[in-house]
JSON list of C-alpha atoms in Angstrom, two decimals:
[
{"chain": "A", "resi": 97, "resn": "VAL", "atom": "CA", "xyz": [100.25, 96.79, 65.97]},
{"chain": "A", "resi": 98, "resn": "LYS", "atom": "CA", "xyz": [101.50, 97.59, 69.49]},
{"chain": "A", "resi": 99, "resn": "VAL", "atom": "CA", "xyz": [103.78, 94.76, 70.98]},
{"chain": "A", "resi": 100, "resn": "TYR", "atom": "CA", "xyz": [104.26, 94.68, 74.87]},
{"chain": "A", "resi": 101, "resn": "ALA", "atom": "CA", "xyz": [106.44, 92.42, 76.79]},
{"chain": "A", "resi": 102, "resn": "GLU", "atom": "CA", "xyz": [103.59, 89.66, 76.81]},
{"chain": "A", "resi": 103, "resn": "THR", "atom": "CA", "xyz": [101.39, 90.64, 74.52]},
{"chain": "A", "resi": 104, "resn": "SER", "atom": "CA", "xyz": [100.25, 92.42, 71.21]},
{"chain": "A", "resi": 105, "resn": "ASP", "atom": "CA", "xyz": [97.43, 94.62, 70.95]},
{"chain": "A", "resi": 106, "resn": "TRP", "atom": "CA", "xyz": [95.85, 95.50, 67.29]},
{"chain": "A", "resi": 107, "resn": "ARG", "atom": "CA", "xyz": [94.48, 98.90, 66.25]},
{"chain": "A", "resi": 108, "resn": "ILE", "atom": "CA", "xyz": [91.40, 98.41, 64.12]},
{"chain": "A", "resi": 109, "resn": "GLN", "atom": "CA", "xyz": [89.34, 101.09, 62.38]},
{"chain": "A", "resi": 110, "resn": "TYR", "atom": "CA", "xyz": [86.23, 100.49, 60.16]},
{"chain": "A", "resi": 111, "resn": "LYS", "atom": "CA", "xyz": [83.89, 102.57, 58.97]},
{"chain": "A", "resi": 112, "resn": "GLY", "atom": "CA", "xyz": [85.57, 106.08, 60.80]},
{"chain": "A", "resi": 113, "resn": "LEU", "atom": "CA", "xyz": [85.70, 103.77, 64.30]},
{"chain": "A", "resi": 114, "resn": "THR", "atom": "CA", "xyz": [88.36, 103.07, 65.93]},
{"chain": "A", "resi": 115, "resn": "ALA", "atom": "CA", "xyz": [88.73, 99.57, 68.26]},
{"chain": "A", "resi": 116, "resn": "LEU", "atom": "CA", "xyz": [91.92, 97.82, 69.66]},
{"chain": "A", "resi": 117, "resn": "ALA", "atom": "CA", "xyz": [91.97, 93.42, 69.55]},
{"chain": "A", "resi": 118, "resn": "GLY", "atom": "CA", "xyz": [94.05, 92.19, 72.60]},
{"chain": "A", "resi": 119, "resn": "ALA", "atom": "CA", "xyz": [94.44, 90.09, 75.21]},
{"chain": "A", "resi": 120, "resn": "SER", "atom": "CA", "xyz": [94.45, 92.57, 78.45]},
{"chain": "A", "resi": 121, "resn": "HIS", "atom": "CA", "xyz": [91.08, 93.19, 80.67]},
{"chain": "A", "resi": 122, "resn": "TRP", "atom": "CA", "xyz": [90.96, 96.79, 79.79]},
{"chain": "A", "resi": 123, "resn": "GLN", "atom": "CA", "xyz": [87.11, 97.91, 78.93]},
{"chain": "A", "resi": 124, "resn": "PHE", "atom": "CA", "xyz": [86.21, 95.42, 76.39]},
{"chain": "A", "resi": 125, "resn": "THR", "atom": "CA", "xyz": [82.79, 94.38, 74.67]},
{"chain": "A", "resi": 126, "resn": "ALA", "atom": "CA", "xyz": [81.52, 90.91, 74.11]},
{"chain": "A", "resi": 127, "resn": "TYR", "atom": "CA", "xyz": [78.84, 88.59, 73.56]},
{"chain": "A", "resi": 128, "resn": "LYS", "atom": "CA", "xyz": [76.90, 87.48, 77.19]},
{"chain": "A", "resi": 129, "resn": "SER", "atom": "CA", "xyz": [76.68, 83.91, 75.92]},
{"chain": "A", "resi": 130, "resn": "THR", "atom": "CA", "xyz": [80.70, 83.82, 75.35]},
{"chain": "A", "resi": 131, "resn": "LEU", "atom": "CA", "xyz": [81.50, 85.27, 78.85]},
{"chain": "A", "resi": 132, "resn": "GLN", "atom": "CA", "xyz": [79.00, 83.38, 80.44]},
{"chain": "A", "resi": 133, "resn": "LYS", "atom": "CA", "xyz": [81.22, 79.99, 78.98]},
{"chain": "A", "resi": 134, "resn": "PHE", "atom": "CA", "xyz": [83.93, 81.34, 81.45]},
{"chain": "A", "resi": 135, "resn": "LEU", "atom": "CA", "xyz": [81.41, 82.04, 84.97]},
{"chain": "A", "resi": 136, "resn": "PRO", "atom": "CA", "xyz": [81.64, 81.50, 87.92]},
{"chain": "A", "resi": 137, "resn": "PHE", "atom": "CA", "xyz": [84.77, 83.08, 89.43]},
{"chain": "A", "resi": 138, "resn": "ASP", "atom": "CA", "xyz": [86.60, 82.73, 92.68]},
{"chain": "A", "resi": 139, "resn": "MET", "atom": "CA", "xyz": [85.75, 85.99, 94.18]},
{"chain": "A", "resi": 140, "resn": "ASP", "atom": "CA", "xyz": [88.54, 85.08, 96.99]},
{"chain": "A", "resi": 141, "resn": "LYS", "atom": "CA", "xyz": [90.80, 87.41, 96.17]},
{"chain": "A", "resi": 142, "resn": "PRO", "atom": "CA", "xyz": [91.14, 91.35, 95.22]},
{"chain": "A", "resi": 143, "resn": "MET", "atom": "CA", "xyz": [90.10, 91.67, 91.53]},
{"chain": "A", "resi": 144, "resn": "GLY", "atom": "CA", "xyz": [90.74, 87.77, 91.47]},
{"chain": "A", "resi": 145, "resn": "GLN", "atom": "CA", "xyz": [87.80, 87.22, 89.12]},
{"chain": "A", "resi": 146, "resn": "VAL", "atom": "CA", "xyz": [89.59, 89.92, 86.34]},
{"chain": "A", "resi": 147, "resn": "ARG", "atom": "CA", "xyz": [92.78, 87.68, 86.55]},
{"chain": "A", "resi": 148, "resn": "GLN", "atom": "CA", "xyz": [90.76, 84.45, 86.15]},
{"chain": "A", "resi": 149, "resn": "LEU", "atom": "CA", "xyz": [88.54, 85.97, 83.40]},
{"chain": "A", "resi": 150, "resn": "ASP", "atom": "CA", "xyz": [91.88, 87.10, 81.48]},
{"chain": "A", "resi": 151, "resn": "ASN", "atom": "CA", "xyz": [93.24, 83.02, 82.27]},
{"chain": "A", "resi": 152, "resn": "ARG", "atom": "CA", "xyz": [90.05, 81.74, 80.76]},
{"chain": "A", "resi": 153, "resn": "MET", "atom": "CA", "xyz": [89.75, 83.38, 78.18]},
{"chain": "A", "resi": 154, "resn": "ASN", "atom": "CA", "xyz": [93.73, 83.75, 76.95]},
{"chain": "A", "resi": 155, "resn": "ASP", "atom": "CA", "xyz": [93.46, 79.77, 77.31]},
{"chain": "A", "resi": 156, "resn": "ALA", "atom": "CA", "xyz": [90.32, 79.76, 74.67]},
{"chain": "A", "resi": 157, "resn": "GLY", "atom": "CA", "xyz": [92.38, 81.68, 72.33]},
{"chain": "A", "resi": 158, "resn": "LEU", "atom": "CA", "xyz": [90.03, 84.48, 72.65]},
{"chain": "A", "resi": 159, "resn": "LEU", "atom": "CA", "xyz": [90.77, 88.17, 72.05]},
{"chain": "A", "resi": 160, "resn": "ARG", "atom": "CA", "xyz": [89.03, 90.80, 73.37]},
{"chain": "A", "resi": 161, "resn": "LEU", "atom": "CA", "xyz": [87.58, 94.08, 71.26]},
{"chain": "A", "resi": 162, "resn": "MET", "atom": "CA", "xyz": [88.63, 97.41, 73.17]},
{"chain": "A", "resi": 163, "resn": "VAL", "atom": "CA", "xyz": [87.56, 100.39, 73.00]},
{"chain": "A", "resi": 164, "resn": "SER", "atom": "CA", "xyz": [90.29, 103.12, 72.04]},
{"chain": "A", "resi": 165, "resn": "ASP", "atom": "CA", "xyz": [89.36, 105.38, 74.79]},
{"chain": "A", "resi": 166, "resn": "PRO", "atom": "CA", "xyz": [88.10, 104.84, 78.22]},
{"chain": "A", "resi": 167, "resn": "LEU", "atom": "CA", "xyz": [84.72, 105.52, 79.00]},
{"chain": "A", "resi": 168, "resn": "ALA", "atom": "CA", "xyz": [84.34, 104.95, 82.65]},
{"chain": "A", "resi": 169, "resn": "MET", "atom": "CA", "xyz": [86.56, 106.51, 85.11]},
{"chain": "A", "resi": 170, "resn": "ASN", "atom": "CA", "xyz": [88.45, 104.33, 87.84]},
{"chain": "A", "resi": 171, "resn": "MET", "atom": "CA", "xyz": [91.54, 104.06, 89.59]},
{"chain": "A", "resi": 172, "resn": "SER", "atom": "CA", "xyz": [93.36, 102.20, 86.27]},
{"chain": "A", "resi": 173, "resn": "ASN", "atom": "CA", "xyz": [92.51, 105.08, 84.10]},
{"chain": "A", "resi": 174, "resn": "THR", "atom": "CA", "xyz": [95.32, 108.16, 83.30]},
{"chain": "A", "resi": 175, "resn": "LEU", "atom": "CA", "xyz": [94.59, 111.09, 84.55]},
{"chain": "A", "resi": 176, "resn": "GLY", "atom": "CA", "xyz": [95.96, 112.36, 81.46]},
{"chain": "A", "resi": 177, "resn": "TYR", "atom": "CA", "xyz": [92.90, 111.49, 80.27]},
{"chain": "A", "resi": 178, "resn": "LEU", "atom": "CA", "xyz": [90.90, 113.19, 82.57]},
{"chain": "A", "resi": 179, "resn": "ARG", "atom": "CA", "xyz": [92.71, 116.31, 81.78]},
{"chain": "A", "resi": 180, "resn": "GLY", "atom": "CA", "xyz": [91.92, 115.90, 78.28]},
{"chain": "A", "resi": 181, "resn": "GLU", "atom": "CA", "xyz": [95.45, 115.20, 77.15]},
{"chain": "A", "resi": 182, "resn": "LEU", "atom": "CA", "xyz": [95.30, 111.94, 75.44]},
{"chain": "A", "resi": 183, "resn": "GLY", "atom": "CA", "xyz": [94.97, 111.74, 71.64]},
{"chain": "A", "resi": 184, "resn": "LYS", "atom": "CA", "xyz": [96.35, 115.16, 71.37]},
{"chain": "A", "resi": 185, "resn": "GLY", "atom": "CA", "xyz": [99.75, 114.07, 70.55]},
{"chain": "A", "resi": 186, "resn": "GLN", "atom": "CA", "xyz": [101.98, 115.74, 73.40]},
{"chain": "A", "resi": 187, "resn": "ALA", "atom": "CA", "xyz": [100.60, 116.85, 76.53]},
{"chain": "A", "resi": 188, "resn": "LYS", "atom": "CA", "xyz": [101.23, 120.54, 77.39]},
{"chain": "A", "resi": 189, "resn": "ALA", "atom": "CA", "xyz": [104.38, 121.89, 79.15]},
{"chain": "A", "resi": 190, "resn": "LYS", "atom": "CA", "xyz": [103.78, 121.37, 82.98]},
{"chain": "A", "resi": 191, "resn": "LYS", "atom": "CA", "xyz": [104.98, 123.53, 85.54]},
{"chain": "A", "resi": 192, "resn": "GLY", "atom": "CA", "xyz": [108.47, 122.12, 87.40]},
{"chain": "A", "resi": 193, "resn": "LYS", "atom": "CA", "xyz": [108.23, 118.81, 89.32]},
{"chain": "A", "resi": 194, "resn": "GLY", "atom": "CA", "xyz": [108.07, 119.19, 93.14]},
{"chain": "A", "resi": 195, "resn": "LEU", "atom": "CA", "xyz": [111.16, 117.49, 94.75]},
{"chain": "A", "resi": 196, "resn": "ALA", "atom": "CA", "xyz": [109.07, 114.61, 95.67]},
{"chain": "A", "resi": 197, "resn": "ARG", "atom": "CA", "xyz": [107.97, 113.90, 92.25]},
{"chain": "A", "resi": 198, "resn": "ARG", "atom": "CA", "xyz": [111.66, 113.57, 91.08]},
{"chain": "A", "resi": 199, "resn": "VAL", "atom": "CA", "xyz": [112.70, 112.17, 93.37]},
{"chain": "A", "resi": 200, "resn": "LEU", "atom": "CA", "xyz": [110.14, 109.25, 92.65]},
{"chain": "A", "resi": 201, "resn": "ASP", "atom": "CA", "xyz": [110.86, 109.72, 88.97]},
{"chain": "A", "resi": 202, "resn": "PHE", "atom": "CA", "xyz": [114.31, 108.84, 89.42]},
{"chain": "A", "resi": 203, "resn": "ALA", "atom": "CA", "xyz": [114.94, 105.50, 87.44]},
{"chain": "A", "resi": 204, "resn": "PRO", "atom": "CA", "xyz": [116.86, 103.43, 89.96]},
{"chain": "A", "resi": 205, "resn": "ILE", "atom": "CA", "xyz": [113.67, 104.39, 93.19]},
{"chain": "A", "resi": 206, "resn": "LYS", "atom": "CA", "xyz": [111.52, 104.38, 90.16]},
{"chain": "A", "resi": 207, "resn": "LYS", "atom": "CA", "xyz": [112.25, 100.74, 89.07]},
{"chain": "A", "resi": 208, "resn": "MET", "atom": "CA", "xyz": [112.45, 99.66, 92.79]},
{"chain": "A", "resi": 209, "resn": "LEU", "atom": "CA", "xyz": [109.29, 100.75, 93.81]},
{"chain": "A", "resi": 210, "resn": "LEU", "atom": "CA", "xyz": [107.29, 99.00, 90.66]},
{"chain": "A", "resi": 211, "resn": "ALA", "atom": "CA", "xyz": [109.42, 95.71, 92.09]},
{"chain": "A", "resi": 212, "resn": "VAL", "atom": "CA", "xyz": [107.81, 96.19, 95.23]},
{"chain": "A", "resi": 213, "resn": "TYR", "atom": "CA", "xyz": [104.50, 96.65, 93.77]},
{"chain": "A", "resi": 214, "resn": "ASN", "atom": "CA", "xyz": [105.18, 93.81, 90.93]},
{"chain": "A", "resi": 215, "resn": "LYS", "atom": "CA", "xyz": [106.05, 91.47, 93.99]},
{"chain": "A", "resi": 216, "resn": "ILE", "atom": "CA", "xyz": [102.49, 92.80, 96.22]},
{"chain": "A", "resi": 217, "resn": "PHE", "atom": "CA", "xyz": [100.27, 92.41, 92.87]},
{"chain": "A", "resi": 218, "resn": "SER", "atom": "CA", "xyz": [101.67, 88.58, 92.41]},
{"chain": "A", "resi": 219, "resn": "TRP", "atom": "CA", "xyz": [101.25, 87.48, 96.19]},
{"chain": "A", "resi": 220, "resn": "TYR", "atom": "CA", "xyz": [97.77, 88.12, 95.71]},
{"chain": "A", "resi": 221, "resn": "TYR", "atom": "CA", "xyz": [97.58, 85.82, 92.93]},
{"chain": "A", "resi": 222, "resn": "SER", "atom": "CA", "xyz": [100.13, 82.99, 93.27]}
]
């Protein structure tokens, strides 16, 4: 079980297959008949339909059965997966970080940038 600030996700292993059960909109599978209960979506905000699906499924008390590894590449997938680093323990040692990356990774700056990002995202959904 991995506990996040607002949710818990469970890793399930069955007959050699691994899946995750949780309450996020990361790649998941569901019966069409289940998803149809939550239609239609208001499409007036970017990715608004994703948030609406999350809220409606959460309100119904449903978890998502998610794949253990991303099967489609999109902006939310990590570069580590594309480089083949996920699932192999610690990633290979990388070259030294450049000045810009070190500045962006500096905790106070990173925290401030994440707060700005979070505020912008909240404006979309408020």
